[in-house]
CSV table of C-alpha atoms in Angstrom, one decimal:
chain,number,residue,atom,x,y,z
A,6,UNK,CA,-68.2,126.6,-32.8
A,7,UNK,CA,-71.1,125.7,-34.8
A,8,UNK,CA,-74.2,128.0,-35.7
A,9,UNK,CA,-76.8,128.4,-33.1
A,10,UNK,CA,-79.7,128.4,-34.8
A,11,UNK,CA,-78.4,125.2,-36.2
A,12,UNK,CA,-78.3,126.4,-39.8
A,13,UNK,CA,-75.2,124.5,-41.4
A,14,UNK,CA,-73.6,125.0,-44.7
A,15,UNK,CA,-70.7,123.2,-47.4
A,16,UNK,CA,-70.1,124.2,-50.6
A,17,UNK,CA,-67.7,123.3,-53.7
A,18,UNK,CA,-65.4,125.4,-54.6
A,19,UNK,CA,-63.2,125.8,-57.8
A,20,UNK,CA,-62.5,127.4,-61.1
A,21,UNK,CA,-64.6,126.8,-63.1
A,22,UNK,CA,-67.1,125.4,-60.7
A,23,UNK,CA,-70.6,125.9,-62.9
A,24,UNK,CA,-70.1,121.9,-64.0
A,25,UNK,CA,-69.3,120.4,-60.4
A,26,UNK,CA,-72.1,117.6,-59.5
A,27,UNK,CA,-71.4,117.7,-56.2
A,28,UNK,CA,-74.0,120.1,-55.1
A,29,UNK,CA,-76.4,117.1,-56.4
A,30,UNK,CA,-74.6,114.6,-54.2
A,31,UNK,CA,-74.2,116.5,-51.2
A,32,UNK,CA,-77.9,117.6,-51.0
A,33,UNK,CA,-78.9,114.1,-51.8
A,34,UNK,CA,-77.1,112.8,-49.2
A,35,UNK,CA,-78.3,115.6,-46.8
A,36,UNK,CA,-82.3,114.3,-48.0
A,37,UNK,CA,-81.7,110.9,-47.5
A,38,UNK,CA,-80.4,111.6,-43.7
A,39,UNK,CA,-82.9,114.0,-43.0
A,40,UNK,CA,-80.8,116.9,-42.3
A,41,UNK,CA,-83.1,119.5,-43.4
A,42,UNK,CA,-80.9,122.5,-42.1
A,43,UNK,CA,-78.0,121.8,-44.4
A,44,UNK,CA,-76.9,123.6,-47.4
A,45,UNK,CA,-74.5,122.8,-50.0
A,46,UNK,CA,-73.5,125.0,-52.8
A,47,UNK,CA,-70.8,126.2,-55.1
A,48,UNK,CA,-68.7,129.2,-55.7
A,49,UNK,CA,-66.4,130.3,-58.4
A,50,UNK,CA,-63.0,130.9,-57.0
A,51,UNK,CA,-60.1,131.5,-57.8
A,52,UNK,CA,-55.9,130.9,-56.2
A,53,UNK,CA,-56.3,134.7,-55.6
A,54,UNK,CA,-60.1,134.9,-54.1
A,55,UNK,CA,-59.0,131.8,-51.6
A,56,UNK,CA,-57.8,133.2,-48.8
A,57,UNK,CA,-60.7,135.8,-48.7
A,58,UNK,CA,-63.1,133.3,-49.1
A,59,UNK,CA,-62.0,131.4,-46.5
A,60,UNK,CA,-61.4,134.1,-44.0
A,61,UNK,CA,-65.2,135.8,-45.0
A,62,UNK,CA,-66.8,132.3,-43.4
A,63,UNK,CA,-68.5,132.3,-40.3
A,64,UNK,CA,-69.3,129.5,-37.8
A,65,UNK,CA,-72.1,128.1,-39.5
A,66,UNK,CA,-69.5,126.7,-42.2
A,67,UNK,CA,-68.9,122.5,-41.5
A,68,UNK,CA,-66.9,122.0,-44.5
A,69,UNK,CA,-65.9,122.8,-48.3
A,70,UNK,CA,-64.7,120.9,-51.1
A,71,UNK,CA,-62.1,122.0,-53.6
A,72,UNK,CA,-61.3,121.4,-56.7
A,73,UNK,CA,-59.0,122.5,-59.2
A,74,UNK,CA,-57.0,125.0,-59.0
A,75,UNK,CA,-57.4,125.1,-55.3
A,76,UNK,CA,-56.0,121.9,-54.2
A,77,UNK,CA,-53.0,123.0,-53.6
A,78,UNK,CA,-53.9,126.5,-53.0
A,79,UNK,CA,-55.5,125.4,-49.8
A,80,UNK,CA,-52.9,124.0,-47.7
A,81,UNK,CA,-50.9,127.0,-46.5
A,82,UNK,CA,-54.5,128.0,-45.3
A,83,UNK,CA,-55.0,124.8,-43.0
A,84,UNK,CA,-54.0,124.1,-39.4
A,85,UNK,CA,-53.7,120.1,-40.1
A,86,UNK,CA,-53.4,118.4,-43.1
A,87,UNK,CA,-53.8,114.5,-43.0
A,88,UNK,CA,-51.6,111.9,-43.9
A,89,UNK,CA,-53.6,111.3,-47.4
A,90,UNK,CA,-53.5,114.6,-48.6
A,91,UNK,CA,-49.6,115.4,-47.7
A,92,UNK,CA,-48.5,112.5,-49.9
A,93,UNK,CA,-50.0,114.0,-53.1
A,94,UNK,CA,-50.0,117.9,-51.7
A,95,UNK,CA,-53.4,117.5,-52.4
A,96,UNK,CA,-56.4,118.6,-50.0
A,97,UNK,CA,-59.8,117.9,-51.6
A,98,UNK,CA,-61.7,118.6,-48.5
A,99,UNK,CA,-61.6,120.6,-45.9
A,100,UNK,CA,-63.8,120.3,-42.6
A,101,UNK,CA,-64.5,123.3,-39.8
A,102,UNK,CA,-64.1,121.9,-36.3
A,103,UNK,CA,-66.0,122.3,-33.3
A,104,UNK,CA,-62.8,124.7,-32.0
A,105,UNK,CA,-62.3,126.6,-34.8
A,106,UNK,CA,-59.9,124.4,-37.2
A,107,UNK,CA,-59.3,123.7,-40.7
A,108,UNK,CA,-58.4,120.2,-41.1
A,109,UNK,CA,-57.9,119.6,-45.0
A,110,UNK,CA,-57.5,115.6,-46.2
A,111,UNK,CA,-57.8,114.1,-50.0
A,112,UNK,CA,-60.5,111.7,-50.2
A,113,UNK,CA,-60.0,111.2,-53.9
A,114,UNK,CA,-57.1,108.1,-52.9
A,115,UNK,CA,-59.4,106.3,-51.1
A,116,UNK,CA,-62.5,106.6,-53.0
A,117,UNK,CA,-60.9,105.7,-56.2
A,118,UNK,CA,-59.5,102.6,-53.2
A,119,UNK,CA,-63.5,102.1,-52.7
A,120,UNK,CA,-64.4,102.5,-56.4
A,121,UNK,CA,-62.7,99.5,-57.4
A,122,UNK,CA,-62.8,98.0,-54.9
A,123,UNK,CA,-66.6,97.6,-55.4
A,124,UNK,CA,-66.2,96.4,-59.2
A,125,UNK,CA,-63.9,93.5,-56.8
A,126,UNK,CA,-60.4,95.0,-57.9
A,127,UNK,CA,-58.9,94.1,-54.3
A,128,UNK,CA,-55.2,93.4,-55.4
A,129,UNK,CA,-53.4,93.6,-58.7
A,130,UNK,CA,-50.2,92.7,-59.9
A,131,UNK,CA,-49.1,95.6,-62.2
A,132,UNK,CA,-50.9,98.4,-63.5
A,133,UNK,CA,-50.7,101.2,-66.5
A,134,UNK,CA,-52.0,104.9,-65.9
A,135,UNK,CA,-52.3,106.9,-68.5
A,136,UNK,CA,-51.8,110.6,-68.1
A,137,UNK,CA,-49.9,112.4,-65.7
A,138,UNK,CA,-51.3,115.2,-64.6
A,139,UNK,CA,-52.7,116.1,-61.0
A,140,UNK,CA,-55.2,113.2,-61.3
A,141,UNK,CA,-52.2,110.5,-61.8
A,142,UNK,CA,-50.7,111.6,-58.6
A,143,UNK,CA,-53.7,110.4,-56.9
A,144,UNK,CA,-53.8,107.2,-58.7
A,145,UNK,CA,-50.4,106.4,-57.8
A,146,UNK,CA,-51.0,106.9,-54.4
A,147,UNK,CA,-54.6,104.5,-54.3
A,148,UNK,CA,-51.8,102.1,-56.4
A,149,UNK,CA,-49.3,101.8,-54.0
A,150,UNK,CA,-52.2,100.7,-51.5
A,151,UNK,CA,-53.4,97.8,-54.1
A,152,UNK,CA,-50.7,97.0,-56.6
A,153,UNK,CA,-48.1,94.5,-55.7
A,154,UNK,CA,-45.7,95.5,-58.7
A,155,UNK,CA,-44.8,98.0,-61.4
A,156,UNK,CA,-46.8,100.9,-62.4
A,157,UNK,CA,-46.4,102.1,-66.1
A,158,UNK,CA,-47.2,105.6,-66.9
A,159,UNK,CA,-47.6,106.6,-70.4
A,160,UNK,CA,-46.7,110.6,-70.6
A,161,UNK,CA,-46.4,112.9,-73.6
A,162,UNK,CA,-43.3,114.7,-72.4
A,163,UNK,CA,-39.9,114.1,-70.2
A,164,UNK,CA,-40.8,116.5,-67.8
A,165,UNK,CA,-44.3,114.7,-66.8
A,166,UNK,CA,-42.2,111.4,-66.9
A,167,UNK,CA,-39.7,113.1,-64.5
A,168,UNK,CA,-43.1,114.2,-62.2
A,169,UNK,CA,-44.4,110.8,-62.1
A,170,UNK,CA,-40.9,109.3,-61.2
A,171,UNK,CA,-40.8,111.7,-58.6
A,172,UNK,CA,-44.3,110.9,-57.4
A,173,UNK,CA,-43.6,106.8,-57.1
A,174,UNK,CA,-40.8,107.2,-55.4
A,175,UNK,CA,-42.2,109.3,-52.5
A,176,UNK,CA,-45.1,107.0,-52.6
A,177,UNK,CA,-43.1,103.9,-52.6
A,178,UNK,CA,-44.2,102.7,-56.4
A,179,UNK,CA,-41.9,101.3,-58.9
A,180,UNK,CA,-42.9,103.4,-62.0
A,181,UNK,CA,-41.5,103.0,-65.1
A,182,UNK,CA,-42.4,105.7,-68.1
A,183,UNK,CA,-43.3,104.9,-71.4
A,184,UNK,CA,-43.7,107.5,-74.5
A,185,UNK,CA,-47.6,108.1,-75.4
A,186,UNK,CA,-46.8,106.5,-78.5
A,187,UNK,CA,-46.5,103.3,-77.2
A,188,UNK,CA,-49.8,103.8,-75.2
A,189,UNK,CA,-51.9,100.9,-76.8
A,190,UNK,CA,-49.3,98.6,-75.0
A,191,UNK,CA,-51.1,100.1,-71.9
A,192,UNK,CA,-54.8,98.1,-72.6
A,193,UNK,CA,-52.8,94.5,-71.7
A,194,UNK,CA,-52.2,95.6,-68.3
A,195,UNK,CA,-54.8,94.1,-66.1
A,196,UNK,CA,-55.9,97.3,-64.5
A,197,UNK,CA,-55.6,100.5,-66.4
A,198,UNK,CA,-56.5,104.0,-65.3
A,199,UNK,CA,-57.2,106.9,-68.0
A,200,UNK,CA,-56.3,109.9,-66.2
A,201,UNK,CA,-56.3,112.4,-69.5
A,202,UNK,CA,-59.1,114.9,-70.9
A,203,UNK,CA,-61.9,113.9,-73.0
A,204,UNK,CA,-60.7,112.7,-76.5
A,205,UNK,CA,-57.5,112.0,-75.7
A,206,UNK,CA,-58.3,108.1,-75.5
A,207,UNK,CA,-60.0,108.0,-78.6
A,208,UNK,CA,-57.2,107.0,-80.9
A,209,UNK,CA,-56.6,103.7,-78.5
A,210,UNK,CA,-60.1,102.4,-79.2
A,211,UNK,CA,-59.3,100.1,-81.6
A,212,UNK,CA,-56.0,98.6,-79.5
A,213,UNK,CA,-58.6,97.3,-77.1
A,214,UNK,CA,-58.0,93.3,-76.9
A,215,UNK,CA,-60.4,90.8,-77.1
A,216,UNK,CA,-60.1,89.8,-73.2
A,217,UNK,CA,-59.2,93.1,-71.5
A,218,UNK,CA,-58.9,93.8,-67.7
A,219,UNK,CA,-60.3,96.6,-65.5
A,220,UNK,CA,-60.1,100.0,-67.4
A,221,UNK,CA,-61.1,103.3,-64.2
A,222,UNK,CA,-61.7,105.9,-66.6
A,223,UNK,CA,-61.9,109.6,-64.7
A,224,UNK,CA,-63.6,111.6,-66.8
A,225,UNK,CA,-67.8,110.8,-66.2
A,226,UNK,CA,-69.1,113.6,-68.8
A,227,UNK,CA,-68.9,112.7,-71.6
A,228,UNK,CA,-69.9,109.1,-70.5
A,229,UNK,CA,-69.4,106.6,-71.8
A,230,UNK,CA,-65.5,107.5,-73.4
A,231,UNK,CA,-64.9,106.0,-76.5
A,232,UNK,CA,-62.4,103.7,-74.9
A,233,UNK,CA,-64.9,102.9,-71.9
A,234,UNK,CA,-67.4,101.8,-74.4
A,235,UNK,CA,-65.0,99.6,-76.3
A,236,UNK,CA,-64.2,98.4,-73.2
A,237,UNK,CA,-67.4,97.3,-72.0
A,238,UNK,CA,-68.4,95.6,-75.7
A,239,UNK,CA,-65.5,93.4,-75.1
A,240,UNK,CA,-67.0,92.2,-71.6
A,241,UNK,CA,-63.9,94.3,-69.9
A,242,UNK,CA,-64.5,95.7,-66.3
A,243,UNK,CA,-65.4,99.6,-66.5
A,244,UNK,CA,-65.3,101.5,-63.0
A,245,UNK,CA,-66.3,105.6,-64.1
A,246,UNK,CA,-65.6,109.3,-63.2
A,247,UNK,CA,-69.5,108.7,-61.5
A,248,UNK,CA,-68.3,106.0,-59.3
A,249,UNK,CA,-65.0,108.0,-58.3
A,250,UNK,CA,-66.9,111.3,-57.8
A,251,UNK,CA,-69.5,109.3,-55.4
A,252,UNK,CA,-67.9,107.5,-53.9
A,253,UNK,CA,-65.0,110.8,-52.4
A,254,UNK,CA,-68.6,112.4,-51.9
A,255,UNK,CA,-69.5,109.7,-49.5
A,256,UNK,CA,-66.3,110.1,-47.0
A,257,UNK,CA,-66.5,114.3,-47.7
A,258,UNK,CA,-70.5,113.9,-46.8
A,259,UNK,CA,-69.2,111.8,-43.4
A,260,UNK,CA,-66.3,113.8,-42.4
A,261,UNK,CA,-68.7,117.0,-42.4
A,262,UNK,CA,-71.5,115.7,-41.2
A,263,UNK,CA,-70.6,113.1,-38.4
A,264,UNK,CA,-73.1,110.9,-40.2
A,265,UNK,CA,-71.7,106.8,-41.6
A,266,UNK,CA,-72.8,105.7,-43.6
A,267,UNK,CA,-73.3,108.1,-46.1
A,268,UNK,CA,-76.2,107.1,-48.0
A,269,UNK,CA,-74.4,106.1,-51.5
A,270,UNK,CA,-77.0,104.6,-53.2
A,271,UNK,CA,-79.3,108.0,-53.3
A,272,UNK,CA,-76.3,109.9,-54.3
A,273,UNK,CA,-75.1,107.9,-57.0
A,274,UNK,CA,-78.8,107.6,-58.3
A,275,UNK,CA,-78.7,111.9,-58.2
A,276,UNK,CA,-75.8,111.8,-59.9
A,277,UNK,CA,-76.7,109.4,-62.7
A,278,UNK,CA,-80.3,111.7,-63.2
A,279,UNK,CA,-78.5,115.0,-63.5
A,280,UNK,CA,-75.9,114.0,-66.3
A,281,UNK,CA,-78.8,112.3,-68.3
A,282,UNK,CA,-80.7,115.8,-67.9
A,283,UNK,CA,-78.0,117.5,-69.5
């Protein structure tokens, strides 16, 4: 049951968590609807801390969301995990219901779905991701909603190849590795999703062609990437870490709060404001 008083709260949680902008969505969202007694804040913690954490919360508590190195952490903790989040073993959100459940679902597929979808990315042929880490998993699976053909990831070792193999087949994706050597091959494709840390794009800058596709960089700080910027000069389409961290914002701020739409505009204007003050 919910709090009486009518006080209720969210929060972020991860490790480290001091960087997250989500507080600055979430309580933009929460202005721009008028809900005056909801809170959202962030917590450091840990695999370890989780299940204290979670157990410590009391019925005032609609919802958390969870980033690394909890979204995997989570799920032994849930009574229902969607459909979403079981085909990456990935739970990004978590919402409190009315009866006392944890639901957990991933709304990182669908808002990276809603991200390029908005820059008019409906359908593509093929498609190149480079990276394969935790964020790639989730690419494959918005992929094998939109792309009618072969995915090829471009990995730095056998075993991540292996690991994204693994991941297309569960997900129904024909994906075919290639050696991060051969990564400038990627910028042809005509959608291409950077998955990797900051810097490690840089050295594919200069690979960009003259008439590129759509590039869905991740990362949003620092913004622009190198190979964003490039991008961009050379009138290719650029959907950002911003527009993916809104836009899973906008169906966590729904799911917790009953409230659709969520107001994306005002969040994504938060969002911009706070990276430019830092």
């Amino acid at each position: 049951m919910a709090s009486t008083d009518g006080r209720r709260r969210a929060a972020v949680l991860g490790s480290p968590i001091a960087h997250s902008l989500s507080p600055v969505l979430h309580r933009a969202a929460y202005a721009e609807l008028g809900l005056s007694q909801w809170s959202y804040d962030r917590f450091e913690v840990d695999e370890a801390g989780l299940p204290g954490f979670i157990e410590g919360l009391d019925a005032s508590w609609a919802g958390l969301s969870l980033t690394m190195p909890l979204k995997r952490a989570i799920i032994p903790l849930l009574d229902s995990v969607s459909e979403t989040a079981s085909s990456v073993e990935a739970v990004n959100t978590v919402v409190f219901t009315d009866d006392g459940r944890r639901t957990g679902d991933n709304t990182d597929i669908p808002g990276m779905i809603a991200a390029l979808r908005e820059r008019g990315v409906e359908k593509t042929d093929c498609a190149a991701v480079l990276g394969a880490g935790a964020t790639a998993s989730s690419a494959l699976a918005a992929l094998s909603e939109i792309c009618t053909g072969p995915v090829t990831a471009y990995v730095r070792s056998r075993e991540r190849g292996q690991e994204m193999r693994g991941w297309g087949e569960r997900l129904g994706v024909d994906v075919r590795i290639s050696d991060w050597t051969e990564a400038e091959q990627a910028l042809h494709a005509p959608l291409v999703i950077a998955t990797t840390p900051a810097g490690a794009t840089d050295a594919l800058t200069d690979a960009v062609p003259d008439r590129p596709g759509t590039l869905f960089d991740v990362l949003y700080e620092p913004w622009p990437t190198g190979l964003a910027a490039t991008w961009a000069a050379r009138s290719g389409a650029v959907v950002g870490g911003l527009d993916l961290l809104v836009h899973q914002a906008v169906l966590q701020v729904e799911q917790m709060t009953g409230h659709s739409p969520a107001p994306l505009a005002a969040m994504r204007q938060a969002g911009e404001e706070a990276l430019a003050a830092r």
